[in-house]
CSV table of C-alpha atoms in Angstrom, one decimal:
chain,number,residue,atom,x,y,z
A,1,UNK,CA,-30.2,54.1,44.9
A,2,UNK,CA,-29.1,54.0,41.3
A,3,UNK,CA,-31.1,55.9,38.7
A,4,UNK,CA,-32.4,52.9,36.9
A,5,UNK,CA,-33.6,51.3,40.1
A,6,UNK,CA,-35.5,54.5,41.0
A,7,UNK,CA,-36.9,54.6,37.4
A,8,UNK,CA,-38.1,50.9,37.6
A,9,UNK,CA,-39.7,51.5,41.0
A,10,UNK,CA,-41.5,54.6,39.7
A,11,UNK,CA,-42.6,52.7,36.6
A,12,UNK,CA,-44.4,50.2,38.9
A,13,UNK,CA,-45.9,53.0,40.8
A,14,UNK,CA,-47.2,54.8,37.5
A,15,UNK,CA,-48.7,51.7,36.4
A,16,UNK,CA,-50.6,51.1,39.6
A,17,UNK,CA,-51.7,54.8,39.4
A,18,UNK,CA,-52.6,54.3,35.8
A,19,UNK,CA,-50.4,57.4,34.8
A,20,UNK,CA,-50.2,56.9,31.1
A,21,UNK,CA,-47.7,59.9,30.6
A,22,UNK,CA,-45.2,58.6,33.1
A,23,UNK,CA,-45.5,55.0,32.1
A,24,UNK,CA,-44.8,55.9,28.4
A,25,UNK,CA,-41.7,58.1,29.3
A,26,UNK,CA,-40.3,55.5,31.8
A,27,UNK,CA,-40.7,52.6,29.5
A,28,UNK,CA,-39.2,54.2,26.7
A,29,UNK,CA,-36.2,55.5,28.6
A,30,UNK,CA,-35.8,52.1,30.2
A,31,UNK,CA,-35.7,50.5,26.8
A,32,UNK,CA,-33.3,53.0,25.6
A,33,UNK,CA,-31.0,51.9,28.5
A,34,UNK,CA,-31.5,48.3,27.7
A,35,UNK,CA,-30.7,48.7,24.1
A,36,UNK,CA,-27.6,50.8,25.0
A,37,UNK,CA,-26.2,47.7,27.0
A,38,UNK,CA,-26.7,45.2,24.1
A,39,UNK,CA,-23.7,43.6,22.8
A,40,UNK,CA,-22.7,44.7,19.2
A,41,UNK,CA,-22.9,41.9,16.8
A,42,UNK,CA,-20.0,41.0,14.6
A,43,UNK,CA,-21.8,39.9,11.3
A,44,UNK,CA,-18.6,39.4,9.4
A,45,UNK,CA,-17.5,36.6,12.0
A,46,UNK,CA,-20.9,34.9,11.4
A,47,UNK,CA,-20.9,35.0,7.5
A,48,UNK,CA,-18.0,32.4,7.0
A,49,UNK,CA,-19.2,29.7,9.4
A,50,UNK,CA,-20.5,26.4,8.0
A,51,UNK,CA,-23.4,25.0,10.2
A,52,UNK,CA,-20.9,22.4,11.6
A,53,UNK,CA,-18.6,25.1,12.7
A,54,UNK,CA,-21.2,27.2,14.7
A,55,UNK,CA,-20.9,27.1,18.6
A,56,UNK,CA,-23.0,24.7,20.4
A,57,UNK,CA,-23.9,23.7,23.9
A,58,UNK,CA,-25.0,25.5,26.9
A,59,UNK,CA,-24.2,29.2,26.9
A,60,UNK,CA,-22.8,29.0,23.5
A,61,UNK,CA,-25.0,31.8,22.2
A,62,UNK,CA,-24.8,34.1,25.5
A,63,UNK,CA,-22.8,37.1,25.8
A,64,UNK,CA,-22.1,39.5,28.7
A,65,UNK,CA,-24.0,42.7,28.4
A,66,UNK,CA,-22.2,46.1,28.5
A,67,UNK,CA,-22.8,47.8,31.8
A,68,UNK,CA,-23.5,51.6,31.7
A,69,UNK,CA,-22.0,53.8,34.4
A,70,UNK,CA,-24.4,56.0,36.3
A,71,UNK,CA,-23.2,59.1,34.2
A,72,UNK,CA,-24.0,57.2,31.0
A,73,UNK,CA,-27.3,56.3,32.3
A,74,UNK,CA,-28.0,60.0,33.3
A,75,UNK,CA,-26.8,61.2,29.7
A,76,UNK,CA,-29.2,58.6,28.1
A,77,UNK,CA,-32.1,59.8,30.1
A,78,UNK,CA,-31.4,63.5,29.5
A,79,UNK,CA,-30.9,62.6,25.8
A,80,UNK,CA,-34.6,61.0,25.7
A,81,UNK,CA,-36.0,64.1,27.6
A,82,UNK,CA,-34.1,66.5,25.1
A,83,UNK,CA,-35.5,64.5,22.1
A,84,UNK,CA,-39.2,64.9,23.5
A,85,UNK,CA,-38.6,68.6,24.1
A,86,UNK,CA,-37.3,69.0,20.5
A,87,UNK,CA,-40.1,67.2,19.1
A,88,UNK,CA,-42.6,69.1,21.1
A,89,UNK,CA,-41.0,72.3,19.8
A,90,UNK,CA,-41.3,71.2,16.2
A,91,UNK,CA,-45.2,70.7,16.6
A,92,UNK,CA,-46.1,74.3,16.0
A,93,UNK,CA,-49.4,73.2,14.2
A,94,UNK,CA,-52.5,74.0,16.4
A,95,UNK,CA,-53.8,70.5,15.7
A,96,UNK,CA,-50.8,69.0,17.4
A,97,UNK,CA,-50.9,71.0,20.7
A,98,UNK,CA,-52.0,68.1,22.7
A,99,UNK,CA,-49.4,65.9,21.4
A,100,UNK,CA,-46.6,68.7,22.2
A,101,UNK,CA,-48.2,68.9,25.6
A,102,UNK,CA,-47.8,65.2,26.2
A,103,UNK,CA,-44.3,65.2,25.1
A,104,UNK,CA,-43.3,67.9,27.3
A,105,UNK,CA,-45.1,66.2,30.2
A,106,UNK,CA,-43.0,62.9,29.6
A,107,UNK,CA,-39.9,65.1,29.3
A,108,UNK,CA,-40.7,66.7,32.7
A,109,UNK,CA,-41.1,63.1,34.3
A,110,UNK,CA,-37.6,62.2,32.9
A,111,UNK,CA,-35.9,65.4,33.9
A,112,UNK,CA,-37.5,65.1,37.5
A,113,UNK,CA,-35.2,61.9,38.1
A,114,UNK,CA,-32.1,63.8,36.9
A,115,UNK,CA,-32.8,66.6,39.4
A,116,UNK,CA,-33.5,64.3,42.4
């Protein structure tokens, strides 16, 4: 079973269990994966078109999304976890101890998927 599928299943379970930390980490990581698959927009091609030259009809505005390999998915999840750990390390002020703890817990949730 792919990493993304396991994360989506875990998100459903975390939502049922009302685990805010896991829900936050998984939603963010899945959103990052979705964004990474987005098709880049070529703005220069759109600027010169007159209205009557724009594409019309069914499917005219649809484009195939990029598909990430399992290694790319794992790298993106690892990067999300690393960002959280780095942010937690930067929060040295005692007033931010709670936020740093949450960030470390979110990173642990993501890293658990990479270890499995």
